Each structure stands twice: as structure tokens, then as C-alpha cells.
PDB file of C-alpha atoms in Angstrom:
ATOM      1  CA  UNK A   1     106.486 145.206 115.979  1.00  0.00           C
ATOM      2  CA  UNK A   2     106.699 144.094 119.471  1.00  0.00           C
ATOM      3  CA  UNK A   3     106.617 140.189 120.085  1.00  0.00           C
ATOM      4  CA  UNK A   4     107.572 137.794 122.807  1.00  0.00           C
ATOM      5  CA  UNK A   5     106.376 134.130 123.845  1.00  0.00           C
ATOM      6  CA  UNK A   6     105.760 135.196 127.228  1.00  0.00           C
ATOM      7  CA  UNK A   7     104.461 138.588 125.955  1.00  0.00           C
ATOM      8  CA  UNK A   8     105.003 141.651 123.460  1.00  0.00           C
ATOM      9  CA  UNK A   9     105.581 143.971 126.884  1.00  0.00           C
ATOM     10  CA  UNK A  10     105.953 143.469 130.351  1.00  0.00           C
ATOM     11  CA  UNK A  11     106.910 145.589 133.027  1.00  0.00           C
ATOM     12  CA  UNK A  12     107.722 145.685 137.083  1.00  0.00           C
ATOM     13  CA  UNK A  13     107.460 141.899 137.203  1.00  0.00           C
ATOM     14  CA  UNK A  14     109.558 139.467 138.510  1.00  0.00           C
ATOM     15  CA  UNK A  15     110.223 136.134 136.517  1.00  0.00           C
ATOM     16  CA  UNK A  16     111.191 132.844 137.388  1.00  0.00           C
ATOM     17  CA  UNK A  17     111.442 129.267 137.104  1.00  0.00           C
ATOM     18  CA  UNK A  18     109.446 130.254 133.473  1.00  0.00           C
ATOM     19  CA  UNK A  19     110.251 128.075 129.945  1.00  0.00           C
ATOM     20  CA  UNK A  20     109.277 128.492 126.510  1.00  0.00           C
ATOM     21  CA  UNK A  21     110.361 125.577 123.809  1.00  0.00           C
ATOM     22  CA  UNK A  22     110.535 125.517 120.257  1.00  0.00           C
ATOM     23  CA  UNK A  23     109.317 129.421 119.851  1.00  0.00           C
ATOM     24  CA  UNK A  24     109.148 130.467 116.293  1.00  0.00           C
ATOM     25  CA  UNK A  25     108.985 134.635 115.386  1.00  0.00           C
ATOM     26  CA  UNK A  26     108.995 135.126 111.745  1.00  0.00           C
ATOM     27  CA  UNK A  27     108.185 138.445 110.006  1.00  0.00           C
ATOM     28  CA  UNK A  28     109.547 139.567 106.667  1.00  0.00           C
ATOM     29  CA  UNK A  29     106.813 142.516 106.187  1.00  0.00           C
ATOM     30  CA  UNK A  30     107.681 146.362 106.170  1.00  0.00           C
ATOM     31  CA  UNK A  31     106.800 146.896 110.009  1.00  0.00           C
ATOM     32  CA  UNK A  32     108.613 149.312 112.411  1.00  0.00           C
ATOM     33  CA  UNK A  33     109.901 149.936 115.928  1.00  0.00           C
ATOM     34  CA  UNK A  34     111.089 145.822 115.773  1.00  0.00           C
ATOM     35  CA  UNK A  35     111.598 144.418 119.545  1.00  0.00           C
ATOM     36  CA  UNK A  36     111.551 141.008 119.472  1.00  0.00           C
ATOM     37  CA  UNK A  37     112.498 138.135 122.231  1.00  0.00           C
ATOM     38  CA  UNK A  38     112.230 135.128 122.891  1.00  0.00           C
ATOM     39  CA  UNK A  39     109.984 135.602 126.388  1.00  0.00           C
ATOM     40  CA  UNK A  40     109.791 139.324 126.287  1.00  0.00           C
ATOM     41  CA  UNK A  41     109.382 141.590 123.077  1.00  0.00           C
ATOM     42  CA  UNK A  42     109.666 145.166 125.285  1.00  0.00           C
ATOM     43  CA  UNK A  43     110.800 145.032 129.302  1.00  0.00           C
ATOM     44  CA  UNK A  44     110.648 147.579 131.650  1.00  0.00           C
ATOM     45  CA  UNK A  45     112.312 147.110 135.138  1.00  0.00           C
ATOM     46  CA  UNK A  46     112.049 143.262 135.605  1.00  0.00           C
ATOM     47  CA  UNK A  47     113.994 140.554 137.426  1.00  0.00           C
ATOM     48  CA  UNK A  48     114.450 137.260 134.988  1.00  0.00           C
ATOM     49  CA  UNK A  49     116.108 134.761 137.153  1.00  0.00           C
ATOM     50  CA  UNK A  50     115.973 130.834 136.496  1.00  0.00           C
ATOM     51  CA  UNK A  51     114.113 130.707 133.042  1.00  0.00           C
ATOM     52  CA  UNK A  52     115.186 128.977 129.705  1.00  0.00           C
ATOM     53  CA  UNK A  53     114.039 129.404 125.950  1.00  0.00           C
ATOM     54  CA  UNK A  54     115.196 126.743 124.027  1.00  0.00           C
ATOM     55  CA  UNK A  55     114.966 125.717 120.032  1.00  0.00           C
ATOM     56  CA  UNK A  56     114.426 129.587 119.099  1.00  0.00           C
ATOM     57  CA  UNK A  57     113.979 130.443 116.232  1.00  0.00           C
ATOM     58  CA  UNK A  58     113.542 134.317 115.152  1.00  0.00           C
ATOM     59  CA  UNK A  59     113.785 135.658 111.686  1.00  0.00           C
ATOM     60  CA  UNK A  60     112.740 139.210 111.230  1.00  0.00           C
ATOM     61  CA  UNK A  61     113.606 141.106 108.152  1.00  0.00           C
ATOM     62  CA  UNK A  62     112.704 144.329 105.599  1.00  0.00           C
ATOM     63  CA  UNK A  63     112.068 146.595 108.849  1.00  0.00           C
ATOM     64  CA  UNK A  64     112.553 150.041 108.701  1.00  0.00           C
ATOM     65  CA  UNK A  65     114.093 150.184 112.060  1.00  0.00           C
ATOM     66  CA  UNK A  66     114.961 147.920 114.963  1.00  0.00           C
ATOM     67  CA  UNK A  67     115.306 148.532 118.466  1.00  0.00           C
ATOM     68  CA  UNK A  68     116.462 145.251 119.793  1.00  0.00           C
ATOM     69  CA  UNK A  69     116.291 141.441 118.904  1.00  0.00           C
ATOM     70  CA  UNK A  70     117.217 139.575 121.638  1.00  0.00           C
ATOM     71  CA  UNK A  71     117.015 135.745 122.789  1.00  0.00           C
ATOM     72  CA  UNK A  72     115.389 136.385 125.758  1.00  0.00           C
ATOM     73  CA  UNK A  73     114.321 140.077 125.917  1.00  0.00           C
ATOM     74  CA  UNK A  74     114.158 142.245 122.294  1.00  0.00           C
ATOM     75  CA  UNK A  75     114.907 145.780 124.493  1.00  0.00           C
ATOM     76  CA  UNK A  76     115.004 146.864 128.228  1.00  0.00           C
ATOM     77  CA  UNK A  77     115.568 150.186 128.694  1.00  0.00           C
ATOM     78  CA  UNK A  78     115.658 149.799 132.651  1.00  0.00           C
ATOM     79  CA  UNK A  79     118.988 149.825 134.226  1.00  0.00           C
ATOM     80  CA  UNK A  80     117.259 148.439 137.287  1.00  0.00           C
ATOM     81  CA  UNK A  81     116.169 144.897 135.112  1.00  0.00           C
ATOM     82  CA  UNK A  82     117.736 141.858 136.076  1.00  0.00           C
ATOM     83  CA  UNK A  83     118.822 138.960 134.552  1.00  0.00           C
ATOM     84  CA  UNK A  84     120.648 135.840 136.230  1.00  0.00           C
ATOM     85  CA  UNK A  85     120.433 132.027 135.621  1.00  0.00           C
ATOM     86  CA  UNK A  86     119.258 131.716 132.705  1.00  0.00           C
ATOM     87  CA  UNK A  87     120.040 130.646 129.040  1.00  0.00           C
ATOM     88  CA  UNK A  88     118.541 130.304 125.479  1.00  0.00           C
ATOM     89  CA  UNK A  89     119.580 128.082 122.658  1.00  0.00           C
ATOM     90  CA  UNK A  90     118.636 128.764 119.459  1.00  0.00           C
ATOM     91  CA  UNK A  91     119.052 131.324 116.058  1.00  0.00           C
ATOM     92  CA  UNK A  92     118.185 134.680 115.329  1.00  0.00           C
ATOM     93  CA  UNK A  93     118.402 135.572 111.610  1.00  0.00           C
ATOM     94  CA  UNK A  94     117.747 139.340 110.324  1.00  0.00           C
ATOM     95  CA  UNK A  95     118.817 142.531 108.184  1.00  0.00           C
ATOM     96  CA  UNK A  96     118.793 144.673 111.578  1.00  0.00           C
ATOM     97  CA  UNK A  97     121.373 145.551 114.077  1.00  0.00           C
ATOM     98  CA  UNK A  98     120.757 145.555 118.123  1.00  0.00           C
ATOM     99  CA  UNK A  99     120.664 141.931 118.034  1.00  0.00           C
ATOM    100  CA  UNK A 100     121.892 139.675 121.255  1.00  0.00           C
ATOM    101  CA  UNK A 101     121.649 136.302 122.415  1.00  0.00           C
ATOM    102  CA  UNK A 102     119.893 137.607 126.031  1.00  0.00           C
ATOM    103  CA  UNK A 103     119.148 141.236 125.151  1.00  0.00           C
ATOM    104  CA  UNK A 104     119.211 143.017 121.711  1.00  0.00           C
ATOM    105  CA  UNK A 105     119.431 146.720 123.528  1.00  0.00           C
ATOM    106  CA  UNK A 106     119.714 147.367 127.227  1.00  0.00           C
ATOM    107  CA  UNK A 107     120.985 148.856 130.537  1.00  0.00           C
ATOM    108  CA  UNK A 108     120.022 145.686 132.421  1.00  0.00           C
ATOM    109  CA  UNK A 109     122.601 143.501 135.064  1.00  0.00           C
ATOM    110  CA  UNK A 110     123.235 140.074 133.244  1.00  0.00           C
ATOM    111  CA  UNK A 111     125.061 137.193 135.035  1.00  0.00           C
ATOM    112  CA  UNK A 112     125.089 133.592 135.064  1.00  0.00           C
ATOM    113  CA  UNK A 113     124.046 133.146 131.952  1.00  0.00           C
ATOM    114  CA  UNK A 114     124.872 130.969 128.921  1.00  0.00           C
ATOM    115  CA  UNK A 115     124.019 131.518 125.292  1.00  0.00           C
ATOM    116  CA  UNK A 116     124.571 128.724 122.457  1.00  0.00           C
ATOM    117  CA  UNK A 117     122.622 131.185 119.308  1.00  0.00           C
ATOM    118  CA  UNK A 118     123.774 131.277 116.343  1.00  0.00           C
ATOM    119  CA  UNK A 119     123.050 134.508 115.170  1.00  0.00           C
ATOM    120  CA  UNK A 120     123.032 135.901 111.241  1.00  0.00           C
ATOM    121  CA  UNK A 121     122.705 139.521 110.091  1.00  0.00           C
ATOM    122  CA  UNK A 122     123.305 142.052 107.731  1.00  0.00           C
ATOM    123  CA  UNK A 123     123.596 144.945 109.920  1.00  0.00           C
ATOM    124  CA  UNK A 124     125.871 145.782 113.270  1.00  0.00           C
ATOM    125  CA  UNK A 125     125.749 146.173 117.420  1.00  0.00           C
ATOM    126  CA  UNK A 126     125.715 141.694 117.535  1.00  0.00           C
ATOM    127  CA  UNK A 127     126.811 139.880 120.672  1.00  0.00           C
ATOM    128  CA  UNK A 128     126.523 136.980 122.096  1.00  0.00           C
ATOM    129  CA  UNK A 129     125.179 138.164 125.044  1.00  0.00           C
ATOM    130  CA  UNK A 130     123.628 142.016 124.483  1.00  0.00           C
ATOM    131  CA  UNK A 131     123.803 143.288 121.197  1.00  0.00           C
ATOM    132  CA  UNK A 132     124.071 146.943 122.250  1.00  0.00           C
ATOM    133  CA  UNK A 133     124.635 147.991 125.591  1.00  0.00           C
ATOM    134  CA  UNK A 134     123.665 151.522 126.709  1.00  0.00           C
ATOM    135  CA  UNK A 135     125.164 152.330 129.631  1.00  0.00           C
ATOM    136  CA  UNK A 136     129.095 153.359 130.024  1.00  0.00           C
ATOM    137  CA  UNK A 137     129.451 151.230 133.287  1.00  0.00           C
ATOM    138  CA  UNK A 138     130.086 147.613 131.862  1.00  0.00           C
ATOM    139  CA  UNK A 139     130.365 145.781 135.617  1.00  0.00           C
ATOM    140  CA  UNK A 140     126.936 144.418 135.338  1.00  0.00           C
ATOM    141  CA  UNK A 141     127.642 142.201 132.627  1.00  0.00           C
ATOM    142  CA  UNK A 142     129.993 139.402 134.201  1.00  0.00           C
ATOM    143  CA  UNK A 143     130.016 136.019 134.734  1.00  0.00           C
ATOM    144  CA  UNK A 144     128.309 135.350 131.179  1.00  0.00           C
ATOM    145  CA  UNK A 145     128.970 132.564 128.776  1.00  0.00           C
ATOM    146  CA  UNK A 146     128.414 132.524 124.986  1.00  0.00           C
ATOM    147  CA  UNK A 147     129.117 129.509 122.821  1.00  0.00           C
ATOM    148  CA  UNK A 148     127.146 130.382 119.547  1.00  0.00           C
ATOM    149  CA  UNK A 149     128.185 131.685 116.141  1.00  0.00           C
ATOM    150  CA  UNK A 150     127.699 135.204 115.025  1.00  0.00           C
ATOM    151  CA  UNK A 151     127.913 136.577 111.898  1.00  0.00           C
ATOM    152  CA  UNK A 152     127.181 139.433 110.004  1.00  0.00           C
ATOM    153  CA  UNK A 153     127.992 140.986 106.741  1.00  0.00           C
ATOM    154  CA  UNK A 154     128.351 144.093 107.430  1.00  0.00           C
ATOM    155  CA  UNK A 155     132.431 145.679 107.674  1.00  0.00           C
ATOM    156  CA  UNK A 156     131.908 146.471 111.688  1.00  0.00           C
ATOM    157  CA  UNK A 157     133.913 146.612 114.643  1.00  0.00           C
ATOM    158  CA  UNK A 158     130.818 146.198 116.412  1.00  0.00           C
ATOM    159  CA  UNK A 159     130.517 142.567 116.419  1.00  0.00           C
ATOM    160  CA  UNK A 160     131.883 140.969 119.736  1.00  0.00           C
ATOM    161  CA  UNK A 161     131.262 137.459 121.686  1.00  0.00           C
ATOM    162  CA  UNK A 162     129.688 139.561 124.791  1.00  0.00           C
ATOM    163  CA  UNK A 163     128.340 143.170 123.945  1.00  0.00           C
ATOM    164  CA  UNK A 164     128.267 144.301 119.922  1.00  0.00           C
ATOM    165  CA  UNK A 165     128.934 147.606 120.860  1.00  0.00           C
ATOM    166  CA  UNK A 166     132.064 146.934 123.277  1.00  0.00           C
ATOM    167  CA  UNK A 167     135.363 144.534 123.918  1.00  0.00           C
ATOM    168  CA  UNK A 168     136.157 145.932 127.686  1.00  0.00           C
ATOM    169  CA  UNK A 169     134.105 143.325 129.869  1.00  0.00           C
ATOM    170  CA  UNK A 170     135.749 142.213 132.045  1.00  0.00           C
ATOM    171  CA  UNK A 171     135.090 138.150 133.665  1.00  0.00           C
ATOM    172  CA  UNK A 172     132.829 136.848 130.623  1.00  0.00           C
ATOM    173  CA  UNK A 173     133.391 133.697 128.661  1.00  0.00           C
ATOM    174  CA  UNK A 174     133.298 132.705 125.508  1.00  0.00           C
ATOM    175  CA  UNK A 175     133.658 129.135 123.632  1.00  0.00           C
ATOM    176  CA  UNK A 176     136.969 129.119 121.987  1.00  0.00           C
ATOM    177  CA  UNK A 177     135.659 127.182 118.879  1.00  0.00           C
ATOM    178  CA  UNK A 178     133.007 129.956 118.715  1.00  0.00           C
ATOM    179  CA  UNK A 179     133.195 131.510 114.998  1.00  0.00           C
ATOM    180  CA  UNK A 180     132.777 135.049 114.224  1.00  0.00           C
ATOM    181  CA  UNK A 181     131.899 135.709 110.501  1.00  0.00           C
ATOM    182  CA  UNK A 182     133.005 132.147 109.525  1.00  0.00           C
ATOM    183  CA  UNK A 183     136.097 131.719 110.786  1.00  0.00           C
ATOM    184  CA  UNK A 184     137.225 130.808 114.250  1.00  0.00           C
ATOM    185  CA  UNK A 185     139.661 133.671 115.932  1.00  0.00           C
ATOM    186  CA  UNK A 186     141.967 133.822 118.635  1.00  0.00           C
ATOM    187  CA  UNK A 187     140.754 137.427 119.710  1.00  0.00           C
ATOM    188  CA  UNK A 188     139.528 137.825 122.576  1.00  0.00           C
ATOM    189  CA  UNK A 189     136.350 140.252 121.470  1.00  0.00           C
ATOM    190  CA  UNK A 190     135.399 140.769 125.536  1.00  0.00           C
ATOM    191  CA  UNK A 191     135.713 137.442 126.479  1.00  0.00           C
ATOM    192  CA  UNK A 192     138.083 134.990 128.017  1.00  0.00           C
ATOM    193  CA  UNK A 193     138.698 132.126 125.926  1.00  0.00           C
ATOM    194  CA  UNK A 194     137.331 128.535 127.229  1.00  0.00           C
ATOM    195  CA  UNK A 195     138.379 125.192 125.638  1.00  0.00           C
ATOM    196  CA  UNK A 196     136.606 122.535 124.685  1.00  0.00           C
ATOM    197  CA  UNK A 197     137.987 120.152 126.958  1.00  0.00           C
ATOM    198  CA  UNK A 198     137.503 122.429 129.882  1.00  0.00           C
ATOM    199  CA  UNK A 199     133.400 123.356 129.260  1.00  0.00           C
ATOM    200  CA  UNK A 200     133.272 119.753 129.697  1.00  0.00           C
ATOM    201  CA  UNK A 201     134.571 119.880 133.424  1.00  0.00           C
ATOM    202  CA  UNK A 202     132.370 121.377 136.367  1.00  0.00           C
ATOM    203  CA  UNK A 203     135.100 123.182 137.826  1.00  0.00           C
ATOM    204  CA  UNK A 204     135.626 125.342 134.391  1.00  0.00           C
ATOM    205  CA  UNK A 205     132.221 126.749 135.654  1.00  0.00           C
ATOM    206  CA  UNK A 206     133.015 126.903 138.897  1.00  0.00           C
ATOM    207  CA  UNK A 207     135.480 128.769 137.738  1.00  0.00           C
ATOM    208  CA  UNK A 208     133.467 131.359 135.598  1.00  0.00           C
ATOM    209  CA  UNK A 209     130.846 131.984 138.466  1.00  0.00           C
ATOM    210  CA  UNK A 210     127.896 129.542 137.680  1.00  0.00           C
ATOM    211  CA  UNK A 211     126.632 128.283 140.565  1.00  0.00           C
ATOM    212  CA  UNK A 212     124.573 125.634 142.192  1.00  0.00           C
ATOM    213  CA  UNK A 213     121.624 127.116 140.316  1.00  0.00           C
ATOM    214  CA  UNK A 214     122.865 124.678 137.590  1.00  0.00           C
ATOM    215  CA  UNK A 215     123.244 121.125 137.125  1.00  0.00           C
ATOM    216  CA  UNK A 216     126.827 120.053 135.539  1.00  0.00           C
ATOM    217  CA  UNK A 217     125.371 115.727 135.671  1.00  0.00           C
ATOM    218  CA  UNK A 218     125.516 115.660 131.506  1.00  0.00           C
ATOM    219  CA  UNK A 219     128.835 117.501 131.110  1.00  0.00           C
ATOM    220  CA  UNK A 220     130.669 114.187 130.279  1.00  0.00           C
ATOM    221  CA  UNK A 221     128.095 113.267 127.409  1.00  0.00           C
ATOM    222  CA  UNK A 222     129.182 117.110 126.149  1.00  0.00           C
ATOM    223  CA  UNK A 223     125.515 118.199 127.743  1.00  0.00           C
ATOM    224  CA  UNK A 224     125.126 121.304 128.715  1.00  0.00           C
ATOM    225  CA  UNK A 225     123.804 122.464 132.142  1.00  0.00           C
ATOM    226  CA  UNK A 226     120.349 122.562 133.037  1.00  0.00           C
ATOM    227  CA  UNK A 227     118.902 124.598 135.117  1.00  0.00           C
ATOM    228  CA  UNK A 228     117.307 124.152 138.906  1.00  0.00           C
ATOM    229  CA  UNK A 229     113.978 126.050 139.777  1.00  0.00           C
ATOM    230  CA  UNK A 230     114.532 128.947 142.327  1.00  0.00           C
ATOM    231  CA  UNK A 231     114.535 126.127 145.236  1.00  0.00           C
ATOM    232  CA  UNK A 232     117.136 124.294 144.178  1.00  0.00           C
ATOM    233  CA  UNK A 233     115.247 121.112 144.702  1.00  0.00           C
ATOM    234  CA  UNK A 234     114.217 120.136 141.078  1.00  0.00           C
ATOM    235  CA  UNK A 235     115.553 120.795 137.696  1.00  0.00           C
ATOM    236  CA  UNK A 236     112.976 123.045 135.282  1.00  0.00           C
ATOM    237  CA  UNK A 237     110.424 120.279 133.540  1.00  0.00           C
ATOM    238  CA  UNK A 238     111.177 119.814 129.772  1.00  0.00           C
ATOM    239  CA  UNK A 239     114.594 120.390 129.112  1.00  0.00           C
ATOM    240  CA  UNK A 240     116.385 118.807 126.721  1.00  0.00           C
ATOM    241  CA  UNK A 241     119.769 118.171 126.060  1.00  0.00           C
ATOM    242  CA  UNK A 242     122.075 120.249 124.072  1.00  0.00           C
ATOM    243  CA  UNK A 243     125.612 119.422 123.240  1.00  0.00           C
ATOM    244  CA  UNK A 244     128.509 121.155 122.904  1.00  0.00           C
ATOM    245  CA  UNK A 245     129.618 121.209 119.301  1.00  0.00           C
TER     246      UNK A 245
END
């Protein structure tokens, strides 16, 4: 099963200044192979930069094996992809493991990116960002942010608020109310810690590395940013606004 908004595989293409609302993925069949995403099922060597996907909702279950589930991409195996302004609200429910809120399984360079997804699962290899990361080298992924919940109910270590399958990142962010498995933890799970109060100030983001690529204008109503096209002259149509909860 490969399946994406934007399409079920893409390759050697750049992306930008792209949207997709209100996507819905459901399959609860025996199928095989899953890579699912919210633009991209499969990716091969692309450059994602400016792009959104928001009210997402995936639910794949009863697979007999998953390569990625991701909000964005299901599984890259490129270490040359790119990924950088962009974010995806939403919630991915499954049975499966290699599940992320921007990638489910890569080698890709992520940064600049938020996730609020709530993710369920029975399996292992969840994170808020990638689910599992292949690579050893983790300095690609920095300057990330992940606000949603994850869960799974599965005894694991390999549940984290960045990359499932790792804690060691270094310069990624994570809400502080964030709850893993229910409850909400002081750990740090390869992530700094962000208050409340302080996602609610532009310089917090300053601070993590977001850039001008974003617009901060609703972070006093507890909106979060929304995004500028690759000219920086006009915000991406049809956003709406999502709070911080």
C-alpha cells in the first residue's frame, strides 16, 4: 500500500509552497509494504520546503508489514531529501511501527519544522518528528518542533518526542505539556523542553531556529505560525488556525 494526497510516489522533485487540507487515509484490509503520508506515500531524493498538511487524518491497520507512516512523507530512503518549513497537524492511528509526524522511515535533513499529531499505535519506532531514522549521523534533524501526543501500547524504549528510534538529537523542541502514553513527563526523550507561556512569544522561536519563513501575528490568541510562500511576500492560501492546547 503506497498512498499520499500529493501522490503514492514521487521522486527527484522539488516541492514548495504546496497544501493539502482535511486529507483522510483509511485502510483496515490485509495489504502489505504500508507507506503512507500525508503528501507523499514513497519519496525518493526530494526537497519539501514551505508546504503544510493540515486536519490529517490516517488510520491504517491489520497490515502485514509497514515501512513508514508519516505526516508528510510515509518513507524516504534518500539521504539527499530535504525537508524545511513545513508542518502538519493532524492524527495518525495504526497497529504498525515506523510511524512519525514528518517522516515514518528516513535518512532525509529535517529542519524548521513543527508537528502538533497526535499519534496512536500498537507497535514501536514513534516520534514526533521521524518515527525511525536510518542513518547514525543525527545532525540533520535540528531545529524541529513537536507539540502532539504519542502513544503506543507497546513496552518500548523506542518512543521519543523527535526520532522513535533515538534520544541523542541535539537542538529540537518539544511542547512541555506534550504527553507520552498518557501522562505528561519531565524527560527529555531528544528534545528540549518549551513552556507554554514561552511558545506563545516570537522570540521562543527565534530562539529554536524558525525563521522569517513563518508568521508569529496569532501567537497571542495561542495561534500557531503560519507559513509564508517561498517569497516571503504572502502567507500560503487556506490556512487555518490552530491553537496551542
Amino acid at each position: 500500500l503506497r498512498a499520499g494526497s500529493l501522490g503514492e510516489y514521487i521522486t527527484n522533485s522539488t516541492i514548495q509552497n504546496c497544501s493539502a487540507s482535511n486529507v483522510e487515509i483509511v485502510s483496515e484490509t490485509k495489504v502489505r509494504n504500508v507507506k503512507v503520508g500525508g503528501l507523499i506515500g514513497d519519496g525518493d531524493n526530494n526537497i519539501i520546503r514551505n508546504s503544510y498538511v493540515q486536519n490529517l487524518n490516517i488510520i491504517v491497520k491489520n497490515a502485514t508489514d509497514y515501512q513508514g507512516i508519516g505526516g508528510l512523507i510515509g518513507d524516504d530512503i534518500n539521504e539527499n531529501t530535504k525537508i524545511e518549513n513545513c508542518y502538519v497537524i493532524g492524527k495518525i492511528i495504526s497497529d504498525g511501527n515506523n510511524i512519525g509526524g514528518i517522516i515514518g522511515k528516513t535518512r532525509a535533513n529535517i529542519q524548521k519544522c513543527y508537528t502538533d499529531i497526535d499519534i496512536e499505535t500498537t507497535s514501536e519506532a514513534v516520534g514526533g518528528i521521524v518515527g525511525y531514522y536510518r542513518d547514525t549521523s543525527l545532525d540533520k534533524i535540528i531545529y524541529n518542533l513537536s507539540i502532539g501526543n504519542l502513544y503506543t501500547q507497546k513496552e518500548t524504549d523506542q518512543i521519543k518526542r523527535i526520532i522513535g528510534n533515538s534520544d541523542d538529537e541535539l537542538e529540537n523542541y518539544a511542547y512541555a505539556n506534550q504527553r507520552i502514553n498518557g501522562e505528561i513527563v519531565k524527560d527529555s526523550l531528544g528534545a528540549i523542553l518549551v513552556e507554554e507561556n514561552h511558545l506563545k512569544m516570537e522570540q521562543q522561536w527565534k530562539i529554536m531556529n524558525f525563521g522569517k519563513e513563518y508568521s508569529y501575528d496569532g501567537l497571542s490568541k495561542d495561534i500557531l505560525p503560519k507559513l509564508y510562500d517561498t517569497s516571503g511576500s504572502k502567507l500560503l492560501q487556506n490556512q487555518e488556525d490552530h491553537f496551542l492546547e
